[in-house]
Coordinates of C-alpha atoms in Angstrom, one line a residue:
M1 CA 7.5 30.0 -18.6
S2 CA 6.5 32.8 -20.9
T3 CA 3.1 34.4 -20.4
D4 CA 2.6 34.6 -24.2
T5 CA 0.1 31.6 -24.5
S6 CA -1.4 32.4 -27.9
A7 CA -0.2 29.2 -29.4
S8 CA -1.5 27.1 -26.5
L9 CA -5.0 28.6 -26.4
D10 CA -5.9 28.5 -30.1
A11 CA -4.2 25.1 -30.6
P12 CA -2.4 23.2 -27.8
A13 CA 1.3 23.8 -27.8
G14 CA 3.3 21.5 -30.0
A15 CA 0.4 20.7 -32.3
Q16 CA -1.0 22.4 -35.4
G17 CA -4.3 20.8 -35.1
G18 CA -6.3 18.3 -33.1
E19 CA -5.1 15.0 -31.6
S20 CA -5.5 13.3 -34.9
G21 CA -3.3 15.8 -36.7
Q22 CA -6.3 17.3 -38.6
P23 CA -6.9 21.1 -38.4
I24 CA -9.2 22.1 -35.5
S25 CA -12.4 23.8 -36.5
T26 CA -12.8 27.3 -35.1
K27 CA -16.6 27.7 -35.6
T28 CA -17.3 27.8 -31.9
V29 CA -19.1 30.9 -30.8
E30 CA -16.5 33.3 -29.3
P31 CA -17.2 36.0 -26.8
K32 CA -17.4 39.3 -28.6
D33 CA -14.4 41.6 -28.3
I34 CA -12.6 39.1 -26.0
P35 CA -9.4 37.8 -27.5
D36 CA -8.5 34.2 -26.7
V37 CA -5.0 35.2 -25.9
S38 CA -3.6 37.0 -22.8
H39 CA -1.2 39.5 -24.5
A40 CA -4.1 41.0 -26.6
M41 CA -6.5 41.5 -23.8
N42 CA -7.1 44.8 -22.0
D43 CA -8.5 45.2 -18.5
D44 CA -12.1 45.7 -19.7
Q45 CA -12.0 42.5 -21.8
W46 CA -10.5 40.6 -18.9
K47 CA -13.4 41.8 -16.6
R48 CA -15.9 40.8 -19.3
L49 CA -14.4 37.4 -19.6
R50 CA -14.5 36.8 -15.9
K51 CA -18.2 37.8 -15.8
K52 CA -19.0 35.5 -18.7
V53 CA -17.2 32.6 -17.1
A54 CA -18.9 33.2 -13.8
A55 CA -22.3 33.5 -15.5
R56 CA -21.9 30.3 -17.5
N57 CA -20.8 28.3 -14.4
K58 CA -24.0 29.4 -12.6
K59 CA -26.0 27.7 -15.3
L60 CA -24.2 24.4 -14.6
T61 CA -22.5 24.3 -11.3
A62 CA -20.5 21.5 -9.8
R63 CA -23.5 20.8 -7.5
M64 CA -25.8 20.5 -10.5
L65 CA -23.3 18.2 -12.3
F66 CA -22.2 15.9 -9.5
G67 CA -25.0 16.3 -6.9
K68 CA -24.3 15.9 -3.2
P69 CA -20.7 14.7 -3.7
A70 CA -19.8 18.3 -4.7
I71 CA -20.6 19.5 -1.2
G72 CA -17.3 20.5 0.4
G73 CA -15.4 19.4 -2.8
N74 CA -15.7 15.8 -1.9
V75 CA -16.1 14.6 -5.5
Y76 CA -12.6 15.9 -6.3
R77 CA -11.0 14.1 -3.4
W78 CA -12.3 10.6 -4.2
G79 CA -9.4 8.1 -3.8
L80 CA -6.8 10.9 -3.5
A81 CA -5.6 9.9 0.0
T82 CA -5.1 6.3 -1.0
S83 CA -3.1 7.3 -4.0
L84 CA -1.0 9.7 -2.0
D85 CA -0.8 7.1 0.8
A86 CA -1.2 10.1 3.1
K87 CA -3.8 12.6 4.3
V88 CA -5.0 15.1 1.7
D89 CA -3.0 18.2 2.3
P90 CA -4.6 21.7 2.8
L91 CA -3.8 22.9 -0.7
R92 CA -5.5 20.1 -2.5
D93 CA -8.3 20.2 0.0
A94 CA -8.8 24.0 -0.7
L95 CA -8.5 23.4 -4.5
S96 CA -11.2 20.7 -4.4
Q97 CA -13.6 23.2 -2.7
L98 CA -12.8 25.9 -5.3
A99 CA -13.4 23.3 -8.0
C100 CA -16.9 23.0 -6.6
D101 CA -17.6 26.7 -6.5
Q102 CA -17.1 27.1 -2.8
K103 CA -14.7 29.2 -0.7
P104 CA -12.2 27.0 1.1
K105 CA -13.1 26.5 4.8
R106 CA -10.6 28.1 7.2
R107 CA -9.5 26.4 10.3
K108 CA -9.2 28.7 13.3
S109 CA -5.5 28.3 13.6
S110 CA -4.7 28.5 9.9
R111 CA -4.2 31.4 7.5
P112 CA -6.1 31.7 4.2
I113 CA -4.2 29.8 1.4
D114 CA -2.5 32.1 -1.1
F115 CA -2.8 30.2 -4.4
V116 CA -0.4 32.3 -6.4
E117 CA 2.9 30.6 -5.4
P118 CA 1.4 27.1 -5.6
A119 CA 0.1 28.0 -9.1
K120 CA 3.6 28.9 -10.2
Q121 CA 4.9 25.6 -8.8
I122 CA 2.2 23.6 -10.6
I123 CA 3.1 25.4 -13.8
D124 CA 6.7 24.4 -13.4
R125 CA 5.8 20.8 -12.4
L126 CA 3.4 20.2 -15.3
A127 CA 5.8 21.7 -17.8
R128 CA 8.0 18.6 -17.1
C129 CA 5.0 16.4 -18.2
P130 CA 4.9 14.0 -15.2
S131 CA 2.9 10.9 -16.2
D132 CA 1.8 9.6 -12.8
T133 CA -1.9 9.6 -11.9
V134 CA -1.6 12.0 -9.0
A135 CA 0.0 14.6 -11.2
C136 CA -2.9 14.1 -13.7
H137 CA -5.4 14.5 -10.9
D138 CA -3.6 17.7 -9.7
A139 CA -4.1 19.1 -13.2
I140 CA -7.9 18.3 -12.8
L141 CA -8.0 20.2 -9.5
W142 CA -6.5 23.3 -11.0
A143 CA -8.6 23.1 -14.2
A144 CA -11.8 22.8 -12.3
A145 CA -10.9 25.7 -10.0
M146 CA -10.1 28.1 -12.9
P147 CA -13.3 30.1 -12.7
M148 CA -12.8 30.8 -9.0
L149 CA -9.0 31.5 -9.5
A150 CA -9.9 34.1 -12.1
K151 CA -11.1 36.2 -9.2
Q152 CA -7.8 36.0 -7.4
F153 CA -5.1 35.9 -10.1
E154 CA -3.5 38.5 -12.3
P155 CA -4.4 37.8 -15.9
A156 CA -0.9 36.8 -16.9
L157 CA -0.7 34.1 -14.3
W158 CA -4.2 32.8 -15.0
W159 CA -3.5 32.6 -18.8
D160 CA -0.1 31.0 -18.1
L161 CA -1.8 28.3 -15.9
L162 CA -4.4 27.7 -18.6
G163 CA -1.8 27.3 -21.3
T164 CA 0.2 24.9 -19.2
L165 CA -2.9 22.8 -18.5
Q166 CA -3.6 22.6 -22.2
Q167 CA 0.0 21.8 -23.1
Y168 CA 0.0 19.1 -20.4
R169 CA -3.1 17.5 -21.8
E170 CA -1.7 17.4 -25.3
S171 CA 1.5 15.9 -24.0
T172 CA -0.4 13.2 -22.1
L173 CA -2.4 12.3 -25.2
Q174 CA 0.8 12.0 -27.3
T175 CA 3.1 10.2 -24.9
T176 CA 0.9 8.1 -22.6
A177 CA 0.0 4.4 -23.4
P178 CA -3.5 4.0 -24.7
A179 CA -4.6 1.9 -21.8
S180 CA -2.9 3.9 -19.1
P181 CA -5.1 5.4 -16.3
S182 CA -3.2 8.6 -16.9
L183 CA -4.8 8.9 -20.3
L184 CA -8.2 8.8 -18.7
I185 CA -7.5 11.5 -16.1
G186 CA -4.9 13.7 -17.9
G187 CA -6.4 13.3 -21.3
A188 CA -10.1 12.7 -21.3
E189 CA -11.2 14.2 -17.9
L190 CA -8.8 17.2 -18.2
G191 CA -10.2 18.1 -21.6
L192 CA -13.8 17.6 -20.5
T193 CA -13.2 19.7 -17.4
L194 CA -11.7 22.6 -19.3
A195 CA -14.5 22.4 -21.9
W196 CA -17.1 22.6 -19.1
R197 CA -15.5 25.2 -16.9
L198 CA -14.2 27.6 -19.7
A199 CA -16.7 26.9 -22.5
D200 CA -16.5 30.6 -23.5
L201 CA -12.9 30.1 -24.7
P202 CA -12.8 28.4 -28.1
S203 CA -9.5 26.7 -27.3
C204 CA -11.2 25.0 -24.4
Q205 CA -14.6 24.3 -26.0
R206 CA -12.8 22.6 -28.9
L207 CA -11.4 20.0 -26.4
K208 CA -14.8 18.4 -25.8
K209 CA -15.0 16.3 -28.9
S210 CA -11.5 14.9 -28.7
S211 CA -11.9 14.3 -25.0
I212 CA -15.0 12.2 -25.5
E213 CA -13.2 10.2 -28.1
S214 CA -10.2 9.7 -25.7
F215 CA -12.7 8.5 -23.1
R216 CA -14.3 6.1 -25.5
R217 CA -10.9 4.7 -26.6
W218 CA -9.8 4.1 -23.0
V219 CA -13.0 2.4 -21.8
E220 CA -13.0 0.1 -24.9
R221 CA -9.5 -1.1 -24.0
N222 CA -10.7 -2.6 -20.7
E223 CA -8.7 -5.9 -21.2
E224 CA -5.5 -3.8 -21.1
A225 CA -6.7 -0.9 -19.0
L226 CA -7.7 -3.0 -16.0
P227 CA -4.4 -4.9 -15.6
M228 CA -2.5 -1.7 -16.0
L229 CA -4.5 0.0 -13.3
L230 CA -4.3 -3.0 -10.9
S231 CA -0.5 -3.1 -11.3
E232 CA -0.6 0.0 -9.0
P233 CA -3.6 -0.9 -6.8
S234 CA -3.3 2.3 -4.7
N235 CA -4.8 4.1 -7.7
V236 CA -8.0 2.1 -8.1
R237 CA -10.2 4.5 -6.2
L238 CA -8.7 7.6 -7.8
V239 CA -9.3 6.2 -11.3
L240 CA -12.8 5.0 -10.3
G241 CA -13.5 8.6 -9.3
S242 CA -12.2 10.0 -12.6
L243 CA -14.4 7.5 -14.5
L244 CA -17.5 8.6 -12.6
R245 CA -16.8 12.3 -13.2
C246 CA -16.1 11.7 -16.9
K247 CA -19.4 9.8 -17.2
R248 CA -21.4 12.6 -15.6
L249 CA -19.6 15.3 -17.5
I250 CA -20.4 13.6 -20.8
E251 CA -24.0 13.0 -19.9
K252 CA -24.6 16.5 -18.5
T253 CA -22.7 18.7 -20.9
T254 CA -23.5 16.8 -24.2
K255 CA -26.5 15.0 -25.6
Q256 CA -24.5 11.8 -25.5
K257 CA -24.5 9.0 -23.0
S258 CA -21.5 7.1 -21.8
N259 CA -21.4 3.7 -23.7
L260 CA -21.7 0.2 -22.5
S261 CA -17.9 -0.2 -22.4
A262 CA -17.8 2.5 -19.7
A263 CA -20.4 0.6 -17.6
S264 CA -18.5 -2.7 -18.1
I265 CA -15.1 -1.4 -17.0
G266 CA -16.7 0.7 -14.3
D267 CA -18.4 -2.5 -13.0
E268 CA -15.0 -4.3 -13.0
I269 CA -13.0 -1.5 -11.3
A270 CA -15.8 -1.0 -8.7
T271 CA -15.8 -4.8 -7.9
W272 CA -12.1 -4.7 -7.3
A273 CA -12.4 -1.6 -5.2
A274 CA -15.0 -3.3 -3.0
A275 CA -12.9 -6.5 -2.8
M276 CA -9.8 -4.5 -1.8
T277 CA -11.7 -2.6 1.0
T278 CA -10.6 -3.7 4.4
P279 CA -12.9 -3.9 7.5
D280 CA -12.1 -0.4 8.6
G281 CA -12.8 1.0 5.1
T282 CA -9.2 1.6 4.0
A283 CA -7.8 0.1 0.8
A284 CA -5.7 -3.1 0.9
F285 CA -1.9 -2.5 1.2
S286 CA -2.4 1.2 2.2
Q287 CA -1.3 2.9 5.3
Q288 CA -4.2 5.3 5.9
S289 CA -6.3 5.6 9.0
P290 CA -10.1 5.5 8.5
K291 CA -10.2 9.2 9.3
E292 CA -8.0 10.1 6.3
I293 CA -10.3 8.4 3.7
T294 CA -13.7 9.5 4.9
D295 CA -14.3 11.1 1.4
D296 CA -14.4 7.6 0.0
L297 CA -16.7 6.1 2.6
K298 CA -19.6 8.5 2.9
D299 CA -22.9 7.8 1.2
Y300 CA -21.7 10.2 -1.5
G301 CA -18.2 8.8 -1.4
V302 CA -16.6 7.1 -4.4
L303 CA -17.4 3.5 -3.3
M304 CA -21.2 3.9 -2.9
Q305 CA -21.4 6.2 -5.9
A306 CA -19.7 3.6 -8.1
T307 CA -22.5 1.2 -7.5
E308 CA -24.4 3.0 -10.3
F309 CA -22.4 1.0 -12.9
A310 CA -24.3 -2.2 -11.8
P311 CA -26.7 -1.4 -9.0
S312 CA -28.2 -4.8 -8.5
S313 CA -24.9 -6.5 -7.8
L314 CA -22.5 -3.7 -6.7
H315 CA -24.8 -2.1 -4.2
P316 CA -25.1 -5.2 -1.9
A317 CA -21.4 -6.0 -2.5
M318 CA -20.3 -2.5 -1.5
Q319 CA -22.5 -2.5 1.5
A320 CA -21.1 -5.8 2.6
A321 CA -17.5 -4.7 2.0
L322 CA -18.2 -1.6 4.2
G323 CA -19.8 -3.7 6.9
Q324 CA -23.2 -2.1 6.3
G325 CA -25.0 -5.3 5.5
H326 CA -24.7 -9.0 6.1
S327 CA -25.8 -12.2 4.5
G328 CA -28.7 -13.3 6.6
G329 CA -28.6 -16.5 4.6
R330 CA -25.7 -17.3 2.3
L331 CA -27.4 -18.8 -0.7
A332 CA -30.0 -16.0 -1.0
W333 CA -27.3 -13.4 -0.4
E334 CA -25.0 -14.5 -3.1
V335 CA -27.4 -14.8 -6.0
S336 CA -26.9 -11.2 -7.2
L337 CA -23.4 -10.6 -5.9
P338 CA -20.2 -10.4 -8.0
E339 CA -17.8 -13.4 -7.9
S340 CA -16.0 -13.4 -4.6
F341 CA -12.7 -14.4 -6.2
C342 CA -10.8 -11.7 -8.0
H343 CA -7.6 -12.5 -9.8
C344 CA -5.6 -10.6 -12.4
E345 CA -2.8 -12.6 -13.9
Q346 CA -1.2 -9.7 -15.7
A347 CA -1.1 -7.5 -12.6
K348 CA -0.4 -10.5 -10.3
Q349 CA -3.1 -9.5 -7.8
A350 CA -5.6 -11.8 -6.1
I351 CA -8.3 -11.5 -3.6
L352 CA -10.0 -14.5 -1.9
L353 CA -13.3 -13.8 0.0
P354 CA -15.3 -16.5 1.7
E355 CA -18.2 -14.2 0.9
W356 CA -18.7 -10.5 0.5
D357 CA -19.5 -9.7 4.1
V358 CA -16.3 -8.2 5.4
R359 CA -16.9 -9.7 8.8
R360 CA -16.2 -13.1 7.3
G361 CA -12.6 -12.3 6.6
R362 CA -10.6 -11.9 3.4
T363 CA -7.2 -12.6 1.9
H364 CA -5.4 -10.0 -0.3
L365 CA -2.3 -11.2 -2.2
Q366 CA 0.3 -9.5 -4.4
Y367 CA 2.8 -11.7 -6.2
S368 CA 4.4 -9.2 -8.5
G369 CA 7.7 -9.0 -6.5
I370 CA 10.3 -11.5 -5.5
H371 CA 8.3 -12.1 -2.3
N372 CA 4.5 -12.5 -2.0
T373 CA 2.9 -9.7 -0.1
I374 CA -0.1 -10.7 2.0
E375 CA -2.9 -9.1 4.0
L376 CA -4.9 -11.8 5.9
H377 CA -8.0 -11.0 7.8
A378 CA -9.7 -13.3 10.4
G379 CA -13.1 -11.7 10.5
R380 CA -12.6 -8.0 11.0
S381 CA -9.1 -8.4 12.4
M382 CA -6.0 -8.3 10.2
I383 CA -3.7 -10.9 11.6
A384 CA -1.0 -11.0 8.9
A385 CA 0.5 -8.3 6.7
G386 CA 3.8 -7.9 4.8
K387 CA 6.2 -10.0 2.8
I388 CA 6.3 -13.8 2.9
E389 CA 10.0 -14.5 2.8
T390 CA 11.3 -17.9 1.8
T391 CA 14.8 -19.4 1.8
I392 CA 15.9 -22.8 0.3
E393 CA 19.1 -24.7 0.8
I394 CA 20.1 -27.8 -1.1
D395 CA 22.8 -30.0 0.4
G396 CA 23.8 -27.0 2.5
E397 CA 24.1 -24.5 -0.4
P398 CA 21.7 -21.5 -0.3
Q399 CA 19.6 -21.1 -3.4
E400 CA 18.1 -18.0 -4.9
P401 CA 14.9 -17.2 -7.0
I402 CA 15.9 -16.7 -10.6
G403 CA 12.5 -15.7 -12.0
E404 CA 9.2 -13.9 -11.2
W405 CA 6.2 -15.6 -9.7
T406 CA 4.0 -16.9 -12.5
F407 CA 0.4 -18.1 -12.4
T408 CA -0.2 -21.8 -13.1
C409 CA -3.7 -22.7 -12.0
E410 CA -6.9 -21.4 -10.5
H411 CA -10.4 -22.7 -9.6
T412 CA -13.4 -21.1 -7.9
D413 CA -16.8 -22.3 -7.0
D414 CA -19.3 -22.3 -4.1
D415 CA -16.9 -24.5 -2.1
V416 CA -13.5 -23.1 -2.6
H417 CA -11.2 -20.5 -4.1
Y418 CA -7.9 -22.0 -5.3
L419 CA -4.8 -20.2 -6.7
E420 CA -1.5 -21.8 -7.6
I421 CA 1.6 -19.9 -8.5
E422 CA 5.3 -20.8 -8.9
Q423 CA 8.8 -19.4 -9.0
V424 CA 11.9 -20.9 -10.6
W425 CA 14.9 -21.1 -8.2
S426 CA 18.6 -22.0 -8.7
G427 CA 19.6 -25.5 -7.9
G428 CA 17.2 -26.9 -10.5
V429 CA 14.1 -26.6 -8.3
V430 CA 10.7 -24.8 -8.5
L431 CA 8.9 -23.3 -5.6
Q432 CA 5.2 -23.9 -6.1
R433 CA 2.7 -22.1 -3.8
Q434 CA -0.9 -23.0 -3.2
W435 CA -3.7 -20.8 -1.7
L436 CA -6.8 -22.8 -0.9
L437 CA -9.7 -21.1 0.8
I438 CA -12.5 -23.5 2.0
R439 CA -15.2 -20.9 2.0
E440 CA -18.0 -22.2 4.2
D441 CA -15.6 -23.8 6.7
R442 CA -13.6 -20.6 6.9
C443 CA -10.3 -22.5 6.6
L444 CA -7.2 -21.5 4.5
V445 CA -4.4 -23.7 3.3
F446 CA -1.1 -22.0 2.6
A447 CA 1.3 -24.6 1.1
D448 CA 4.7 -24.6 -0.6
S449 CA 6.2 -27.4 -2.6
V450 CA 9.9 -27.5 -3.5
M451 CA 10.2 -29.8 -6.5
P452 CA 12.8 -30.5 -9.2
K453 CA 12.2 -28.9 -12.6
M454 CA 13.1 -32.2 -14.2
P455 CA 12.2 -35.7 -13.1
L456 CA 14.6 -36.9 -10.4
E457 CA 17.6 -39.0 -11.3
S458 CA 18.7 -41.6 -8.9
D459 CA 21.5 -39.4 -7.6
D460 CA 19.1 -36.5 -7.0
K461 CA 16.6 -38.4 -4.9
N462 CA 18.7 -38.0 -1.8
R463 CA 19.5 -34.3 -2.2
K464 CA 18.8 -32.7 1.2
I465 CA 16.4 -29.8 1.0
L466 CA 16.1 -27.3 3.8
Y467 CA 13.1 -25.0 3.5
R468 CA 12.2 -22.0 5.7
T469 CA 9.4 -19.4 5.4
R470 CA 8.7 -16.4 7.5
F471 CA 5.0 -15.5 7.5
P472 CA 4.5 -12.0 8.8
T473 CA 1.9 -11.2 11.5
T474 CA 0.6 -7.7 12.4
E475 CA 1.9 -5.7 15.3
D476 CA -1.0 -6.4 17.6
V477 CA -0.9 -10.2 17.0
S478 CA 0.7 -12.5 19.5
V479 CA 1.7 -16.1 18.7
V480 CA 0.7 -18.5 21.4
S481 CA 2.0 -22.0 21.1
E482 CA 0.2 -25.0 22.6
T483 CA 2.2 -26.8 25.3
E484 CA 1.9 -30.4 24.1
T485 CA 1.3 -30.1 20.4
R486 CA 2.8 -28.1 17.5
E487 CA -0.1 -25.9 16.6
V488 CA -0.3 -22.3 17.5
F489 CA -3.0 -19.6 18.0
L490 CA -2.8 -16.1 16.6
T491 CA -4.4 -13.8 19.2
T492 CA -5.2 -10.1 19.6
G493 CA -6.4 -10.5 23.2
K494 CA -8.7 -13.2 21.9
P495 CA -7.8 -16.1 19.6
K496 CA -8.4 -15.2 16.0
A497 CA -6.8 -18.1 14.1
L498 CA -5.6 -21.6 14.8
V499 CA -2.5 -22.7 12.7
M500 CA -1.6 -26.3 12.2
P501 CA 1.7 -27.3 10.5
L502 CA 0.4 -30.5 8.7
S503 CA 3.9 -31.7 7.6
A504 CA 5.1 -31.7 11.3
S505 CA 4.5 -34.4 13.8
E506 CA 1.5 -33.4 16.0
W507 CA 3.1 -33.8 19.4
S508 CA 5.8 -31.4 20.4
S509 CA 7.9 -34.2 21.8
G510 CA 9.5 -36.7 19.4
P511 CA 11.1 -36.4 15.9
T512 CA 9.6 -34.3 13.2
M513 CA 10.4 -33.3 9.7
A514 CA 8.9 -29.8 10.1
T515 CA 8.5 -27.2 12.8
L516 CA 6.4 -24.1 13.4
S517 CA 7.7 -21.4 15.7
S518 CA 7.7 -17.6 16.2
T519 CA 10.3 -14.9 16.1
D520 CA 10.7 -12.1 18.7
D521 CA 8.3 -9.9 16.7
D522 CA 5.8 -12.7 16.6
A523 CA 6.2 -13.6 12.9
L524 CA 5.4 -17.2 12.1
V525 CA 8.4 -19.3 10.9
V526 CA 7.8 -22.8 9.3
E527 CA 10.8 -25.0 8.6
A528 CA 11.0 -28.3 6.9
V529 CA 13.5 -30.8 5.6
G530 CA 13.1 -33.3 2.8
S531 CA 15.0 -35.5 0.3
G532 CA 14.6 -34.7 -3.4
A533 CA 11.3 -32.8 -2.9
L534 CA 9.1 -31.6 -0.1
Y535 CA 5.6 -30.3 0.7
C536 CA 4.9 -28.0 3.6
P537 CA 1.3 -27.0 4.2
L538 CA -0.1 -24.7 6.9
W539 CA -3.7 -25.0 7.9
F540 CA -5.4 -21.8 9.1
D541 CA -8.8 -22.2 10.9
F542 CA -10.7 -18.9 11.4
Q543 CA -13.9 -20.4 12.9
T544 CA -13.6 -19.4 16.5
N545 CA -16.3 -21.7 17.8
R546 CA -14.1 -24.7 16.8
F547 CA -11.1 -23.6 18.8
K548 CA -12.2 -25.4 22.0
R549 CA -12.9 -28.6 20.3
K550 CA -10.6 -31.6 20.3
R551 CA -8.4 -31.6 17.2
T552 CA -5.7 -33.7 15.5
W553 CA -4.0 -34.2 12.2
R554 CA -2.3 -37.2 10.7
N555 CA 0.1 -38.0 7.9
L556 CA -1.7 -40.5 5.6
T557 CA -0.2 -43.4 3.9
V558 CA -0.1 -43.0 0.1
A559 CA 0.2 -46.3 -1.9
D560 CA 1.4 -46.9 -5.5
E561 CA 0.7 -50.4 -6.6
R562 CA 1.0 -51.8 -3.0
R563 CA 4.2 -49.8 -2.5
I564 CA 4.2 -47.1 0.1
C565 CA 5.2 -43.8 -1.5
P566 CA 8.1 -41.8 0.1
A567 CA 7.3 -38.1 0.9
R568 CA 9.3 -37.0 -2.2
E569 CA 6.7 -38.6 -4.4
A570 CA 3.3 -37.9 -2.8
V571 CA 1.9 -37.0 0.6
G572 CA -1.6 -37.0 2.2
Y573 CA -3.0 -35.4 5.4
R574 CA -6.1 -35.8 7.4
V575 CA -7.3 -32.9 9.6
Q576 CA -10.0 -33.3 12.3
I577 CA -11.5 -30.6 14.5
G578 CA -14.4 -31.9 16.6
S579 CA -16.7 -33.9 14.2
E580 CA -15.4 -32.1 11.1
Q581 CA -12.7 -33.6 9.0
W582 CA -10.8 -32.8 5.8
M583 CA -8.3 -34.5 3.6
L584 CA -5.4 -33.2 1.4
Y585 CA -3.4 -35.1 -1.2
R586 CA -0.3 -33.7 -3.1
S587 CA 1.7 -35.4 -5.8
L588 CA 5.3 -34.3 -6.0
G589 CA 6.6 -36.8 -8.6
N590 CA 5.3 -38.2 -11.8
R591 CA 1.6 -38.4 -12.3
R592 CA 0.5 -41.9 -11.4
S593 CA -2.5 -43.6 -10.1
R594 CA -2.2 -43.7 -6.3
T595 CA -4.4 -44.6 -3.4
V596 CA -4.9 -42.6 -0.2
L597 CA -7.6 -43.1 2.4
G598 CA -9.3 -45.5 0.1
K599 CA -9.5 -43.0 -2.7
H600 CA -7.8 -43.8 -6.1
L601 CA -6.4 -40.6 -7.6
I602 CA -4.5 -39.5 -10.7
A603 CA -4.1 -35.8 -9.7
D604 CA -1.5 -33.3 -8.8
F605 CA -3.6 -32.0 -5.9
F606 CA -6.9 -33.1 -4.2
A607 CA -8.8 -31.7 -1.3
A608 CA -12.0 -33.1 0.2
R609 CA -14.3 -32.9 3.2
F610 CA -14.8 -36.2 5.1
D611 CA -18.3 -37.2 6.0
M612 CA -18.3 -38.9 9.4
G613 CA -21.7 -40.3 8.8
D614 CA -21.2 -42.4 5.7
G615 CA -17.4 -42.3 5.5
N616 CA -17.5 -40.7 2.0
L617 CA -15.2 -38.0 0.7
E618 CA -16.9 -34.8 -0.6
E619 CA -14.6 -33.4 -3.2
L620 CA -13.7 -29.8 -2.8
V621 CA -11.1 -29.3 -5.6
T622 CA -9.0 -31.5 -7.8
V623 CA -6.1 -30.1 -9.8
D624 CA -5.4 -32.1 -13.0
D625 CA -8.7 -33.9 -12.6
N626 CA -8.2 -37.4 -14.0
E627 CA -9.3 -39.3 -10.9
S628 CA -11.1 -42.6 -11.0
N629 CA -14.4 -42.8 -9.4
D630 CA -14.0 -46.2 -7.7
G631 CA -12.8 -46.3 -4.1

């Protein structure tokens, strides 16, 4: 790239004015005798510019701007390891320290980093205008480090880097979708950073107004911006960090305050970040170790710093997510907490928490691919992780999914979180999947229905369906089968979950329409057969103090006008562990009034807790709620 950057400094390359196409005002106070171009600057002017930049940055250092998070460059590494899905490399680590006015720390066995060659590489890389969030964040690192780099670089390289950063920002503003997180980082924050760090250069100072406007536009598009961010959940913490830095840059370098829209989207992103935090502090669906993401977890890490968007609710939620606090009484605890069910239909992400305390377990779900991806925690232990793979055969012919998973129904309250999704398959069938978390009881129902897209004709009622699903467990989980019954325990040295295949016969001897087994790598495999339609639920119990109690489950009789319904029309199940009992009902055919366990229902799905004292059913959730109250 040419070192003649006159065009890029007085007006970003490729533009004859500001982002709106209007001429840029040049009334900014300019350093005397210091041209805002590299080729017109002599050695004395370069020295004076460096002194002015250094003097100005002493008036508003990174420590003054960001507080304790600036120590060691922490503020510029927020969420970076999670986005990289790797440990922050030495170059980015060193740049983050330069960005906070500190000399990079040297390890005994390492040489000092020479930034010249990496600067040339970032110039070439940004010239190609990459749009990913990590590239945008790398531009921020170099921009914030420019005052310190002026002490190390020859003028030509320094100006070339500055011109490239300005060109990259302009390209980001012109080509990036308005709700993209890259617009926040590579447009708004990059301009604010250059305006703060290099305010003595008119071409940088002019960026402030348009950057504030870009920030305002992004935060006000929260209905689009949040789903776009969640479609790549590894970037949640990185974008949250950028939002925090922009907020503080605006408040500290201007007389303006970030608006209510910034607080609103900040609250939403921080809530998702907390919900996606696993018991060891890492982010859901990431591969880092806790040591690699310490920048996010400290008191001045991005998670706790983000609680400023809504302190009364986010602070206890974040503490609970990080295992630093616990309920001490569930009702009092949840009064000020955010909703513990997070679902974004557009991004196809869902998180089901029994409560915010991470020690109570959590379920993370992605359904944007052909297969669902799951992370299932029993308390602090992750017992399942990976893709849930399903196969379906109809009359011996393998079928394939022919559509994406789509959201069909959800419900959340103090008793349950319920999510229902479905996928169209070949063979004229739909695979409908239910996730039901019974919060206080710490039980999870994972259930699949294979149903015809159209009402069954007489010839279709006998079509044989063979269903098989592989449910992935983690490496340290072993599947231990009971000797006499078909349930299994998932253990990590100690039992962590009890799994009951409700559509299977309880006793291991004798005929059954479903089985639950394990593979050589201890994945769970559930198989079921049916005619016309079938329902296959798995019941997960995470309450360890129930594991030694007597337990059983039963297939209930479902009646339709004194006629016993076949399994292709409707099914019911009763689960008992000790003195606690629950009931499930699922309709697979036409919606009709049916009776199960003395309850008259017109519903697609019904779940209840059975009171052993008075024999009544306490409703937990009803889908398509048109049930009669008699019975």
